[in-house]
MMTF fields as JSON, N, C-alpha, C and O atoms, coordinates in Angstrom:
{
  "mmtfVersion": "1.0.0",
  "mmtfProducer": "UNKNOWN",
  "numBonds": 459,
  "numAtoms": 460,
  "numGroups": 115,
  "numChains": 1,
  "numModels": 1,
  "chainsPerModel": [1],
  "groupsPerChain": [115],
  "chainIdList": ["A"],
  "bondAtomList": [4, 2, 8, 6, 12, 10, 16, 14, 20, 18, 24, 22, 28, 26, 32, 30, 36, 34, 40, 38, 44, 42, 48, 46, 52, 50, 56, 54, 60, 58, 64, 62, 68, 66, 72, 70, 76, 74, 80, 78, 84, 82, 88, 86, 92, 90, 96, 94, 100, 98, 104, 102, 108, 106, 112, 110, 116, 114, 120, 118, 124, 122, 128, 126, 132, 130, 136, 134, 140, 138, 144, 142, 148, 146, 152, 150, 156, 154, 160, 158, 164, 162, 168, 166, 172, 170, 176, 174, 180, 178, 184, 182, 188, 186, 192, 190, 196, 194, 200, 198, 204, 202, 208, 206, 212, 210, 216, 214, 220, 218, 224, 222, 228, 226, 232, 230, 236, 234, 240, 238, 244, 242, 248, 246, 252, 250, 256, 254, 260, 258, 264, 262, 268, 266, 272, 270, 276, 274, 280, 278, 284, 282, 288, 286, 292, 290, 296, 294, 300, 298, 304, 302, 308, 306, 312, 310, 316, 314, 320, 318, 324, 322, 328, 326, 332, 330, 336, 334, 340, 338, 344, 342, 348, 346, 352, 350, 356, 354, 360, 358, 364, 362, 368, 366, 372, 370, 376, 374, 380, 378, 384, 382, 388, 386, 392, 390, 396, 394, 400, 398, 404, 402, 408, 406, 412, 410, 416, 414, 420, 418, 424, 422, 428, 426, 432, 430, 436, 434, 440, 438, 444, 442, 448, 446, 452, 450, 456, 454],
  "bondOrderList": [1, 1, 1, 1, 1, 1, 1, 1, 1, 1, 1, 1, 1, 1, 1, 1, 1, 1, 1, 1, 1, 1, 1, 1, 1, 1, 1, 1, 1, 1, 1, 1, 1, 1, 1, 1, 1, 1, 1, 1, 1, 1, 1, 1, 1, 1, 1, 1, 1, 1, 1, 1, 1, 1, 1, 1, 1, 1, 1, 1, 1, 1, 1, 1, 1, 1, 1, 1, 1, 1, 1, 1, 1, 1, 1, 1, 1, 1, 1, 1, 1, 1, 1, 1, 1, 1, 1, 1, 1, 1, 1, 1, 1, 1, 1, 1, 1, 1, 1, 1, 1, 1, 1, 1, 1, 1, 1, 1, 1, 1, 1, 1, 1, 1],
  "groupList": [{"groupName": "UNK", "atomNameList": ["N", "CA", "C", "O"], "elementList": ["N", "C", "C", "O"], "formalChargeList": [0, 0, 0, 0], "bondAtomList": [1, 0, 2, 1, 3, 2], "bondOrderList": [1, 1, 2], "singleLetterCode": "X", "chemCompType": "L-PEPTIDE LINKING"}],
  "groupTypeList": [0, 0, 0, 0, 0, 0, 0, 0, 0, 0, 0, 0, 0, 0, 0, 0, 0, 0, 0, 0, 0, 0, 0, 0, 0, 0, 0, 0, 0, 0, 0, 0, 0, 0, 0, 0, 0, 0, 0, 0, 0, 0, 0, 0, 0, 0, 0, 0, 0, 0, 0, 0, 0, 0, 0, 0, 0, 0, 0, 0, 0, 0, 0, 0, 0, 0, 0, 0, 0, 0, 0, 0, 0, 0, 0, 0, 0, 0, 0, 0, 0, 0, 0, 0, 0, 0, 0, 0, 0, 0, 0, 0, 0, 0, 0, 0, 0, 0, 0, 0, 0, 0, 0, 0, 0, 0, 0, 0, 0, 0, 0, 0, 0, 0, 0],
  "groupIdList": [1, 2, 3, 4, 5, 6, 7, 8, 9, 10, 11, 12, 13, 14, 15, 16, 17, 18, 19, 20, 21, 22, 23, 24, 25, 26, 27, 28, 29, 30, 31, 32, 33, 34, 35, 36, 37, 38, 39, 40, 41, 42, 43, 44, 45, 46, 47, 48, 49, 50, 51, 52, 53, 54, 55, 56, 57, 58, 59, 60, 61, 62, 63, 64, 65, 66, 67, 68, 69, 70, 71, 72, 73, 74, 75, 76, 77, 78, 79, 80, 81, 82, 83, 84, 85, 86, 87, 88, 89, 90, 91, 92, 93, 94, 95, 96, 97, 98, 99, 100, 101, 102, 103, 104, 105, 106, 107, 108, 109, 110, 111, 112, 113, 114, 115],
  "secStructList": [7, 7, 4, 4, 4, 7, 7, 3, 3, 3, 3, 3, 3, 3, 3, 3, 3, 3, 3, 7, 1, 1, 1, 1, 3, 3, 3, 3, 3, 3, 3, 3, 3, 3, 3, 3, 3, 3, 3, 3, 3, 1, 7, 6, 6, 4, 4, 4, 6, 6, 6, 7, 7, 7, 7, 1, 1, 3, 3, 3, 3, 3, 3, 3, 7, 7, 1, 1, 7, 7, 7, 7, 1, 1, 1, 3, 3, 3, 3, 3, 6, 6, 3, 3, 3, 3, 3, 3, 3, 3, 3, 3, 7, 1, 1, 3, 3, 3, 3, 3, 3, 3, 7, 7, 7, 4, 4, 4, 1, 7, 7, 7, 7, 7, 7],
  "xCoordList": [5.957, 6.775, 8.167, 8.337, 9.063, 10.741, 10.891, 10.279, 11.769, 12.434, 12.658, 12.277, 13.597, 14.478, 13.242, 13.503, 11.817, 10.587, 10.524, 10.072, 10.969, 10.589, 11.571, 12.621, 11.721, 12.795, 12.881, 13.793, 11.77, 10.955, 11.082, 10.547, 11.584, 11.359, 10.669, 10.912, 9.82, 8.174, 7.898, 8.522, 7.414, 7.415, 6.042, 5.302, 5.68, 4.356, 4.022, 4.893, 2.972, 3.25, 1.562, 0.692, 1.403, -0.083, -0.205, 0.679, -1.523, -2.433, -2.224, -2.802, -1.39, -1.464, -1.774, -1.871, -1.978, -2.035, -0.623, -0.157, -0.036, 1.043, 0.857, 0.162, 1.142, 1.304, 1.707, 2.824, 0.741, 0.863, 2.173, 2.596, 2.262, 3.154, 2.111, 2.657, 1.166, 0.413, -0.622, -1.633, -0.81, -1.578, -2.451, -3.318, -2.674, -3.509, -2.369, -1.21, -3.361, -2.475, -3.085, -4.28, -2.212, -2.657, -2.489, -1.571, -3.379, -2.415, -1.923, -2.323, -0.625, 0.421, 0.648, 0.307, 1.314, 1.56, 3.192, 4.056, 3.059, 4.295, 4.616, 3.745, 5.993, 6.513, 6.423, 6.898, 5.659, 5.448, 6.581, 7.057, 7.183, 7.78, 8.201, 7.306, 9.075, 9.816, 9.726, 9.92, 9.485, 8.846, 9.646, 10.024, 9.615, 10.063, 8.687, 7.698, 9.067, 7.527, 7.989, 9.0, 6.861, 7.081, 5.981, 4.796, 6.356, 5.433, 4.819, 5.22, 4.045, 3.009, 2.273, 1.42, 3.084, 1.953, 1.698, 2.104, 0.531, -0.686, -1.324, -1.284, -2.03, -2.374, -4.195, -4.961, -4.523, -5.962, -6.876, -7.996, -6.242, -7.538, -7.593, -8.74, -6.784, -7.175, -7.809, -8.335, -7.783, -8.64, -10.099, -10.738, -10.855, -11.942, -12.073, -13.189, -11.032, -11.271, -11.051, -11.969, -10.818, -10.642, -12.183, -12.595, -12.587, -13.647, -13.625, -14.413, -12.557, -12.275, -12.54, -12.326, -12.984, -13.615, -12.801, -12.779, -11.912, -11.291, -10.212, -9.845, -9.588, -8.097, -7.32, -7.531, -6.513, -5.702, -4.306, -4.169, -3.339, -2.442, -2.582, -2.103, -2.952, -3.477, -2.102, -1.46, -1.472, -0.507, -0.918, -1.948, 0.133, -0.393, 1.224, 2.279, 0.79, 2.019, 1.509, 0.353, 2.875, 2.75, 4.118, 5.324, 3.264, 4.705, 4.029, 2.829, 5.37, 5.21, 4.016, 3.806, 3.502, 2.736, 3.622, 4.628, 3.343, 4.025, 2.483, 1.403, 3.106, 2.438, 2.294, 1.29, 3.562, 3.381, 2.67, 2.079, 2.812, 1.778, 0.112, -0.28, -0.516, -2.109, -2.573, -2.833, -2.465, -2.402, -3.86, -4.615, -4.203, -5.364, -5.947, -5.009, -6.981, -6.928, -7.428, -7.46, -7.883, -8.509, -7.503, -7.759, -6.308, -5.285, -4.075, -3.307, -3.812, -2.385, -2.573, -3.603, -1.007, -0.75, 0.556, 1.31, 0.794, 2.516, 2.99, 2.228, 4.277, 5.092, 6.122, 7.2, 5.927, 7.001, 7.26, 6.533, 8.566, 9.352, 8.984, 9.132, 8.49, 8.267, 6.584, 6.224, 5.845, 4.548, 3.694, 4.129, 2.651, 1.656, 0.918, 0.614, 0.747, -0.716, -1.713, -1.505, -2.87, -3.896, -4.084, -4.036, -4.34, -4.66, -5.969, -6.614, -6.727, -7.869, -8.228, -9.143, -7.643, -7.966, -7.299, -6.156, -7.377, -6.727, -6.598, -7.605, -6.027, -6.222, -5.172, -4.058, -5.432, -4.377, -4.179, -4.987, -2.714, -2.676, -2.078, -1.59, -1.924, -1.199, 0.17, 0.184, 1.086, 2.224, 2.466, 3.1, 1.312, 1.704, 0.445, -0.627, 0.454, -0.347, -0.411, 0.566, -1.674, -1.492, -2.5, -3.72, -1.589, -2.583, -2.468, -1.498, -3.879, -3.904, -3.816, -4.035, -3.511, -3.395, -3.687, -3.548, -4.021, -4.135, -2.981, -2.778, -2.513, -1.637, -2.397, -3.572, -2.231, -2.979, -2.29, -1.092, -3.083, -2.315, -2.676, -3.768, -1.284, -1.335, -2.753, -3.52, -3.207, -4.243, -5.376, -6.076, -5.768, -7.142, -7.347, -8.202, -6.458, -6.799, -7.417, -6.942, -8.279, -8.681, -8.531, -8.823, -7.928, -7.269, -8.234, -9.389, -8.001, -9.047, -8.395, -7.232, -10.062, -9.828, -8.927, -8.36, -9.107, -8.708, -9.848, -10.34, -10.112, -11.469, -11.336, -12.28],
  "yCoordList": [-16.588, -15.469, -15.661, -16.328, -15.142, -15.849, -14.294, -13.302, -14.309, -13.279, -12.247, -11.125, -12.663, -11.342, -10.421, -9.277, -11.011, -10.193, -8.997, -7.892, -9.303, -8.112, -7.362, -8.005, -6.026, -5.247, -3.816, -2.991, -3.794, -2.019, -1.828, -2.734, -0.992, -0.743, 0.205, 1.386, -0.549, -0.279, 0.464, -0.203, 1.265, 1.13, 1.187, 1.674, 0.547, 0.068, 0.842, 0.719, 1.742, 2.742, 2.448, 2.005, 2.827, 2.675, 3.986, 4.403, 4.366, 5.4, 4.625, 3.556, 5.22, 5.021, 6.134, 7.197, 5.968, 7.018, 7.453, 6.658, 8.578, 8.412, 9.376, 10.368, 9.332, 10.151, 11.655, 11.852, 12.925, 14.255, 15.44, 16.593, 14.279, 14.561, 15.696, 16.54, 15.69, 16.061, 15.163, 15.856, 14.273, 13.177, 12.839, 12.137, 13.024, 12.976, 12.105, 11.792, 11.814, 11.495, 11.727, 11.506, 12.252, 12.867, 11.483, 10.698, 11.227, 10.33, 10.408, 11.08, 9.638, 10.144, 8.742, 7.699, 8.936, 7.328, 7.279, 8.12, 5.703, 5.304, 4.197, 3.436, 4.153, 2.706, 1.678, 1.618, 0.859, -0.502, -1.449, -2.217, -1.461, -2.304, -2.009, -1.485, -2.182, -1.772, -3.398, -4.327, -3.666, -4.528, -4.186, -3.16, -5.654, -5.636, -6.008, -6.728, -5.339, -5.737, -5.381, -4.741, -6.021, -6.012, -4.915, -5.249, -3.583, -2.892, -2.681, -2.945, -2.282, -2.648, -1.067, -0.753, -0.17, 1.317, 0.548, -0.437, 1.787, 1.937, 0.705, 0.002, 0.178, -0.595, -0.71, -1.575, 0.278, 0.045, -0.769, -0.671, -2.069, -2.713, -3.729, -4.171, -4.268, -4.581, -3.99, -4.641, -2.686, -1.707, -2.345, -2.379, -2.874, -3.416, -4.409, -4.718, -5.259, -6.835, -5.92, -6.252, -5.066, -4.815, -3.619, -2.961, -3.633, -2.619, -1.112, -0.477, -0.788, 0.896, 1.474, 0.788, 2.611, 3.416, 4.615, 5.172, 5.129, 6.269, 5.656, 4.485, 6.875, 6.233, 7.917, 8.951, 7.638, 8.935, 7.97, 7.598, 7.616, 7.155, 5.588, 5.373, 4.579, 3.285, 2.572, 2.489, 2.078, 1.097, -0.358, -0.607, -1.232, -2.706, -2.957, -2.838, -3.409, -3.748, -5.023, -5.297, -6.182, -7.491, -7.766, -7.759, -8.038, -8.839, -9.693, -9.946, -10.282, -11.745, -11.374, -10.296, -12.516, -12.755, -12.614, -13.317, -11.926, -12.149, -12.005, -11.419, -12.842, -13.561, -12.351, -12.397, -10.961, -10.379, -9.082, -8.308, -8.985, -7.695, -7.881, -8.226, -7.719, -7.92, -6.139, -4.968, -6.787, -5.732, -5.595, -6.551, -4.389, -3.577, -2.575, -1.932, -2.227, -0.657, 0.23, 1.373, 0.076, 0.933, 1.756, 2.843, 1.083, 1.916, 2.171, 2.954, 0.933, 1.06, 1.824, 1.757, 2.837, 2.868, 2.805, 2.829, 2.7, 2.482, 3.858, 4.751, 3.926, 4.782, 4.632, 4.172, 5.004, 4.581, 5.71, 6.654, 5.538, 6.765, 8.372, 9.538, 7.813, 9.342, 9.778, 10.906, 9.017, 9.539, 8.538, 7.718, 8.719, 8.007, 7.46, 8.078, 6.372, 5.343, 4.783, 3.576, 5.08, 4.604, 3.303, 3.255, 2.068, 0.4, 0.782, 1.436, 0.344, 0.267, -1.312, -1.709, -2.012, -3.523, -4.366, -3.924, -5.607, -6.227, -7.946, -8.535, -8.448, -10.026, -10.71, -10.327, -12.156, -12.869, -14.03, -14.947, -14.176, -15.424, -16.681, -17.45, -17.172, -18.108, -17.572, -17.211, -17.615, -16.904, -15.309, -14.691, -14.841, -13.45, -12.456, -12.933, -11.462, -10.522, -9.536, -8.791, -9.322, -8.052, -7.065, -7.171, -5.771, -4.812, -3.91, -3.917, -3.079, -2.223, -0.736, -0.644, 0.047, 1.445, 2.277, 1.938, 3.169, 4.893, 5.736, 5.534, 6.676, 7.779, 8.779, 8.946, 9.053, 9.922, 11.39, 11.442, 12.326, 13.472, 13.273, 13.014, 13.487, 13.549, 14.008, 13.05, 14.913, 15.814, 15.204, 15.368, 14.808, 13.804, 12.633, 11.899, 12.207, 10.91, 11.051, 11.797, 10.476, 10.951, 9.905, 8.783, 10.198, 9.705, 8.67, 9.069, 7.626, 6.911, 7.138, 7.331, 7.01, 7.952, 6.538, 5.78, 6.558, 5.188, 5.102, 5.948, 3.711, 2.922, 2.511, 1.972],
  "zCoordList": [-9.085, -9.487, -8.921, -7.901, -9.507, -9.411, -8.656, -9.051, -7.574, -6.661, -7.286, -6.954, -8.701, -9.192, -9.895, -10.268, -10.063, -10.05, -9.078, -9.38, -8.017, -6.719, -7.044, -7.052, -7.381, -7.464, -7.24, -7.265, -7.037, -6.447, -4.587, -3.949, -3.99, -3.068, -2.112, -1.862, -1.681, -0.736, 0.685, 1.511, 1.174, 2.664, 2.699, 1.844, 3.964, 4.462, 5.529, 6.39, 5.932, 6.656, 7.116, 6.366, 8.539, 8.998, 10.273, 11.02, 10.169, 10.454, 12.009, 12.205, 13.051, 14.875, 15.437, 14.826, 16.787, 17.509, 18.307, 19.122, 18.084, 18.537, 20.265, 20.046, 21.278, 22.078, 21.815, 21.335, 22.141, 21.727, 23.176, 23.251, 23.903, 25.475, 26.295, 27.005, 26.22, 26.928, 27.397, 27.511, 27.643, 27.995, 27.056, 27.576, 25.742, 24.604, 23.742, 24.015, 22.387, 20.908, 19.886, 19.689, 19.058, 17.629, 16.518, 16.758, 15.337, 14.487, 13.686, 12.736, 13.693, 12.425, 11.989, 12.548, 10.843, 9.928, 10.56, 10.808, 10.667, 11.237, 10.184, 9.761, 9.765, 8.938, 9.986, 11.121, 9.272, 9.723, 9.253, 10.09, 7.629, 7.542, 6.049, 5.386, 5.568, 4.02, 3.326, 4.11, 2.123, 1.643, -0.099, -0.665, -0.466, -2.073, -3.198, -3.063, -4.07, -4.838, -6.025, -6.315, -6.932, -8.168, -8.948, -8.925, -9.653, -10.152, -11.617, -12.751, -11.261, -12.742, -12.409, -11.578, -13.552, -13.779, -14.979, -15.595, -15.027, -15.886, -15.778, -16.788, -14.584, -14.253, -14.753, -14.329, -15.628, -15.841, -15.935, -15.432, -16.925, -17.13, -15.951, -15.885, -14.991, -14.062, -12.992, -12.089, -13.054, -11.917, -12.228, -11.176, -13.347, -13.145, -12.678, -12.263, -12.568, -11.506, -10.54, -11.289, -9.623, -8.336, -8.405, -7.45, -9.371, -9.04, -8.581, -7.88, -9.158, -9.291, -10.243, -11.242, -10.49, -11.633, -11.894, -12.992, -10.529, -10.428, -11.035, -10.943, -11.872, -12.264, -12.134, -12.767, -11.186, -10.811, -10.417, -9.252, -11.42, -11.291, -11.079, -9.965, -11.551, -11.162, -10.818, -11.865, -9.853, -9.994, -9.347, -8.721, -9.657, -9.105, -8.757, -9.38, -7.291, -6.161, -5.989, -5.668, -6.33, -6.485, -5.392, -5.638, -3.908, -2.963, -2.339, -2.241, -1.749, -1.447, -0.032, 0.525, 0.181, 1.288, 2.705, 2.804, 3.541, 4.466, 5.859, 5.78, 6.991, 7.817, 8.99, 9.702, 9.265, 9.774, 9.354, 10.107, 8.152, 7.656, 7.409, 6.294, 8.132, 7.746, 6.447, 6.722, 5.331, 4.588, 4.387, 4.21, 4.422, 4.665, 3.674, 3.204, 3.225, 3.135, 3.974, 3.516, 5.186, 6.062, 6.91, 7.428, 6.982, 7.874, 7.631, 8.188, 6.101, 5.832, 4.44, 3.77, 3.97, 2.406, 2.482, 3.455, 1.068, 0.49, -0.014, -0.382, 0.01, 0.03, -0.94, -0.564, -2.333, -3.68, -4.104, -4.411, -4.106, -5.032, -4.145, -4.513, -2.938, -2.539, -2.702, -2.363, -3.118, -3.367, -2.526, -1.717, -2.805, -1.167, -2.446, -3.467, -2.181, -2.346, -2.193, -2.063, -2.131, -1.068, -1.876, -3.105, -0.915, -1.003, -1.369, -0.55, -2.996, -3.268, -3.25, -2.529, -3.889, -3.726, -3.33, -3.212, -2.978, -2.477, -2.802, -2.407, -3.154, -4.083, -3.815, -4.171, -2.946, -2.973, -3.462, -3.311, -4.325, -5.314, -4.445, -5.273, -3.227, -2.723, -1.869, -0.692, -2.626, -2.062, -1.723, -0.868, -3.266, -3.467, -3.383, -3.756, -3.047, -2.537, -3.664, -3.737, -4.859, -5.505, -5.226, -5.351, -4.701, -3.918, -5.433, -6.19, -5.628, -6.57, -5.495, -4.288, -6.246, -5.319, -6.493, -7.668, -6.137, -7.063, -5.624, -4.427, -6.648, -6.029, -5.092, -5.421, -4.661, -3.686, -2.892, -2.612, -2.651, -2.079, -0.702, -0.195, -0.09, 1.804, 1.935, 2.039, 1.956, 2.086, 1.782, 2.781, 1.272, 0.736, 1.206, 0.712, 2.423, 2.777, 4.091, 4.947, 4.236, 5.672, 6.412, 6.001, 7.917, 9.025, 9.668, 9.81, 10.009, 10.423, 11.75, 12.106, 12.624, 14.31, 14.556, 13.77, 16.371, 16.822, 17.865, 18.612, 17.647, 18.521, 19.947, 20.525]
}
């Protein structure tokens, strides 16, 4: 895929524990890292190579591989245009990383504790 492909801009945001200043921590999503990608709505008929059935906004986020992001769906989602994405699948072509996501409401995602 040629660069001028990436043209959407991403933030990568993950589920930490942040300190509550009372000797405790609550978790909140922190940006990990802002990222360029290439987007693909109405991403349906590939939601069956990734094995999703739900379709509540399907998109497909196509970025480059990078060595410091261990992209996830258990702790990380993306952040486009202002709306939240939860990481349903995950597939990598060599260089490039295509994560499928559905849209998601703050509220419906549930917080993974910390171990």
């Amino acid at each position: 895929m040629k660069a001028r492909a990436y043209d959407k801009r991403i933030g990568v945001y993950e589920v930490q524990p942040v300190p509550d200043g009372f000797s405790g921590s609550t978790l909140s999503p922190v940006l990990i890292s802002n990222s360029w990608a290439a987007v693909e709505d109405g991403a349906g008929k590939k939601s069956i190579a990734f094995g999703v059935v739900e379709f509540n906004d399907p998109v497909l986020f196509r970025v480059r591989k990078r060595n410091d992001l261990p992209y996830n769906g258990r702790n990380l989602f993306l952040m486009y245009k202002g709306d939240k994405y939860s990481i349903k699948g995950i597939k990598e072509n060599g260089q490039e990383v295509e994560l499928f996501c559905i849209k998601s409401n703050p509220v419906e995602i549930p917080l993974i504790g910390a171990i």
